Tab-separated table of C-alpha atoms in Angstrom:
chain	number	residue	atom	x	y	z
A	128	MET	CA	-9.245	8.906	-1.147
A	129	ASP	CA	-11.727	8.224	2.064
A	130	THR	CA	-13.319	4.840	2.005
A	131	ARG	CA	-16.313	3.826	4.484
A	132	PHE	CA	-18.274	0.490	5.052
A	133	LEU	CA	-21.779	1.388	5.360
A	134	SER	CA	-24.885	-0.607	6.362
A	135	VAL	CA	-28.192	1.125	4.625
A	136	PRO	CA	-32.026	0.378	4.751
A	137	LYS	CA	-32.873	-2.168	1.831
A	138	VAL	CA	-34.375	0.225	-0.777
A	139	SER	CA	-35.409	-0.438	-4.424
A	140	PRO	CA	-32.314	-0.780	-7.027
A	141	ASN	CA	-32.734	2.604	-8.298
A	142	GLN	CA	-32.891	4.132	-5.214
A	143	VAL	CA	-29.642	2.378	-3.690
A	144	PRO	CA	-26.999	5.284	-5.401
A	145	ASN	CA	-28.948	8.246	-3.370
A	146	VAL	CA	-29.139	6.364	-0.083
A	147	ALA	CA	-25.226	5.565	-0.381
A	148	TYR	CA	-24.517	8.789	-1.141
A	149	PHE	CA	-26.429	10.435	1.670
A	150	ALA	CA	-25.236	7.568	4.148
A	151	PHE	CA	-21.592	8.581	3.206
A	152	ASN	CA	-22.164	12.232	3.334
A	153	LYS	CA	-23.484	11.894	6.929
A	154	VAL	CA	-20.688	10.180	8.138
A	155	ILE	CA	-18.065	12.138	5.836
A	156	PRO	CA	-19.565	15.542	4.511
A	157	VAL	CA	-19.097	15.589	0.666
A	158	GLN	CA	-20.808	18.637	-0.167
A	159	GLY	CA	-19.160	21.253	-2.152
A	160	GLU	CA	-16.336	19.944	-2.899
A	161	ASP	CA	-15.308	18.664	-6.421
A	162	LEU	CA	-15.329	14.544	-5.487
A	163	ILE	CA	-15.728	11.470	-7.325
A	164	PHE	CA	-18.229	9.388	-5.555
A	165	ASP	CA	-18.747	5.576	-5.785
A	166	PHE	CA	-19.975	2.641	-4.091
A	167	GLU	CA	-19.575	-1.117	-4.441
A	168	ILE	CA	-22.629	-3.828	-2.747
A	169	LEU	CA	-21.180	-5.988	-0.832
A	170	GLY	CA	-24.384	-8.076	0.129
A	171	GLU	CA	-27.530	-7.901	2.082
A	172	SER	CA	-27.774	-8.771	5.885
A	173	SER	CA	-30.741	-8.476	8.784
A	174	ARG	CA	-30.606	-7.081	11.734
A	175	GLY	CA	-34.044	-8.335	13.776
A	176	ARG	CA	-36.570	-7.904	10.988
A	177	THR	CA	-34.856	-4.952	9.330
A	178	ARG	CA	-33.011	-5.855	6.179
A	179	LYS	CA	-29.833	-3.819	5.340
A	180	ILE	CA	-27.757	-3.608	2.058
A	181	GLU	CA	-24.072	-3.653	2.866
A	182	LEU	CA	-22.044	-1.447	0.958
A	183	PHE	CA	-18.177	-0.066	0.589
A	184	ALA	CA	-18.433	3.631	-0.700
A	185	TYR	CA	-15.355	5.849	-1.339
A	186	THR	CA	-14.529	9.240	-2.562
A	187	ALA	CA	-11.632	10.527	-4.560
A	188	VAL	CA	-10.652	14.374	-5.309
A	189	ALA	CA	-11.671	14.966	-8.822
A	190	GLY	CA	-8.667	17.066	-9.391
A	191	GLU	CA	-5.806	14.821	-8.425
A	192	VAL	CA	-7.358	11.917	-10.300
A	193	THR	CA	-7.304	14.290	-13.268
A	194	GLN	CA	-3.579	15.305	-12.416
A	195	VAL	CA	-2.338	11.607	-12.284
A	196	ARG	CA	-4.415	10.927	-15.868
A	197	ARG	CA	-2.463	13.680	-17.142
A	198	LEU	CA	0.798	12.849	-16.035
A	199	PHE	CA	0.493	9.511	-17.418
A	200	ALA	CA	-0.923	10.515	-20.548
A	201	ALA	CA	1.848	12.910	-21.082
A	202	ILE	CA	4.283	10.267	-21.041
A	203	GLY	CA	2.522	8.246	-23.704
A	204	TYR	CA	0.576	5.854	-20.995
A	205	PRO	CA	-3.023	6.990	-21.058
A	206	LEU	CA	-4.335	5.267	-18.174
A	207	THR	CA	-7.879	3.317	-18.171
A	208	GLY	CA	-8.081	3.317	-14.477
A	209	ILE	CA	-6.521	4.403	-11.283
A	210	SER	CA	-6.059	2.198	-7.919
A	211	ILE	CA	-4.945	2.450	-4.599
A	212	VAL	CA	-3.184	-0.430	-2.515
A	213	PRO	CA	-5.981	-1.681	-0.809
A	214	PHE	CA	-8.177	-1.926	-3.964
A	215	ALA	CA	-5.317	-4.024	-5.688
A	216	ILE	CA	-4.878	-6.433	-2.890
A	217	GLN	CA	-8.599	-7.078	-2.649
A	218	ASN	CA	-8.428	-7.811	-6.277
A	219	LEU	CA	-5.736	-10.368	-5.722
A	220	PHE	CA	-7.508	-11.982	-3.051
A	221	ARG	CA	-11.015	-12.185	-5.233
A	222	THR	CA	-8.887	-14.015	-7.819
A	223	ARG	CA	-8.274	-16.740	-5.216
A	224	LEU	CA	-4.643	-16.476	-6.689
A	225	PRO	CA	-2.928	-16.908	-3.347
A	226	GLY	CA	-4.964	-20.118	-2.636
A	227	GLU	CA	-7.509	-20.527	0.038
A	228	LEU	CA	-7.691	-17.844	2.510
A	229	PRO	CA	-8.939	-17.181	5.778
A	230	ASP	CA	-12.287	-15.400	5.936
A	231	ASN	CA	-10.929	-12.352	7.719
A	232	ILE	CA	-7.637	-10.592	6.680
A	233	CYS	CA	-5.735	-7.688	8.063
A	234	THR	CA	-2.765	-5.844	6.486
A	235	LEU	CA	-0.861	-3.115	7.989
A	236	TYR	CA	1.554	-1.361	6.385
A	237	VAL	CA	4.162	0.859	8.439
A	238	GLY	CA	5.936	3.667	6.530
A	239	GLN	CA	8.299	6.359	7.840
A	240	ASP	CA	5.899	9.050	8.691
A	241	TRP	CA	2.176	7.465	8.434
A	242	SER	CA	0.874	3.855	8.256
A	243	ARG	CA	-2.493	2.203	7.064
A	244	ILE	CA	-4.501	-0.788	8.355
A	245	ASP	CA	-6.892	-2.536	5.891
A	246	ILE	CA	-9.099	-5.200	6.955
A	247	PHE	CA	-10.769	-7.593	4.496
A	248	SER	CA	-13.752	-10.178	5.092
A	249	LYS	CA	-14.425	-12.832	2.663
A	250	GLY	CA	-12.239	-10.870	-0.216
A	251	ASN	CA	-14.112	-7.595	0.105
A	252	LEU	CA	-11.957	-4.247	1.453
A	253	VAL	CA	-14.455	-3.330	4.799
A	254	LEU	CA	-12.020	-0.769	6.256
A	255	SER	CA	-9.079	1.250	5.264
A	256	ARG	CA	-7.615	3.971	7.419
A	257	ASP	CA	-4.361	6.063	7.600
A	258	ILE	CA	-2.813	6.096	10.705
A	259	LYS	CA	-0.325	9.392	11.507
A	260	THR	CA	2.196	7.228	13.137
A	261	GLY	CA	5.143	5.677	11.136
A	262	ILE	CA	8.530	4.249	11.923
A	263	ASN	CA	9.863	7.675	13.034
A	264	SER	CA	7.421	8.589	15.552
A	265	ILE	CA	7.196	5.126	17.083
A	266	LEU	CA	11.027	5.153	17.570
A	267	ASP	CA	10.769	8.659	19.316
A	268	ALA	CA	8.251	7.063	21.024
A	269	VAL	CA	10.414	3.924	22.532
A	270	ARG	CA	13.106	6.473	23.231
A	271	SER	CA	11.595	8.767	25.329
A	272	ARG	CA	10.406	5.695	27.482
A	273	MET	CA	13.613	4.330	28.211
A	274	PRO	CA	15.962	5.507	31.206
A	275	GLU	CA	18.596	7.415	30.153
A	276	SER	CA	21.015	4.669	31.247
A	277	SER	CA	19.637	2.223	28.885
A	278	HIS	CA	20.500	4.410	25.843
A	279	PRO	CA	23.359	6.351	25.688
A	280	GLU	CA	23.009	9.324	23.384
A	281	GLU	CA	25.425	8.046	20.887
A	282	THR	CA	23.444	4.700	20.241
A	283	PHE	CA	20.481	6.443	18.355
A	284	ASP	CA	21.531	9.060	15.603
A	285	GLU	CA	19.179	12.043	15.427
A	286	GLY	CA	18.251	11.109	11.745
A	287	PRO	CA	15.330	8.755	10.608
A	288	LEU	CA	16.179	4.966	10.695
A	289	GLU	CA	16.412	4.129	6.759
A	290	VAL	CA	16.989	0.479	6.424
A	291	GLU	CA	15.807	-1.290	2.957
A	292	ASP	CA	16.495	-4.742	3.989
A	293	PRO	CA	13.740	-6.501	6.169
A	294	VAL	CA	16.126	-8.879	7.919
A	295	ALA	CA	18.530	-6.128	8.648
A	296	SER	CA	15.959	-3.955	10.227
A	297	GLU	CA	15.140	-6.851	12.291
A	298	LEU	CA	18.348	-7.427	13.714
A	299	ILE	CA	18.930	-3.874	14.116
A	300	LEU	CA	16.042	-3.698	16.258
A	301	LYS	CA	16.876	-6.821	18.127
A	302	GLU	CA	20.423	-5.381	19.103
A	303	ALA	CA	19.057	-1.914	19.860
A	304	PHE	CA	16.826	-3.602	22.485
A	305	SER	CA	18.727	-6.625	23.708
A	306	ASP	CA	19.821	-4.768	26.691
A	307	ALA	CA	16.509	-3.275	27.720
């Protein structure tokens, strides 16, 4: 799924879908692909004398959506909708269930092989980007920058670090770098 925060010229309501699509297509070409395109209007802003419409637009590969729907229908749970984690967090923020929140919130998910950063403003998701770095590549980078004398080979195994408990992860990292 590709997402983008866009600022487009203020146009009549019936022209907004076309303007949103063309603005998104300018940033990420979507022509010729079987994609689902949608957007949400976040509000209006002014820059000088120019009025703009702020929106969040996204595309999803139609084939992947169909595949997920078929999978759940086959096990007896037809889906009425599909969401990704950043949108689920946005929905949580919008309910105000967590209580009073700061205007701007950033979340960072760090996985084994990739990560994602999401930025929310006033409960709205305004940026979501995948990062091609995860725990494994971070540890590789740290290992490569440490002097050989500070980490004998037997200190690190060659496989990925897989620790389920966050407290244990923190203790392992503190122990591993306490001599550095």
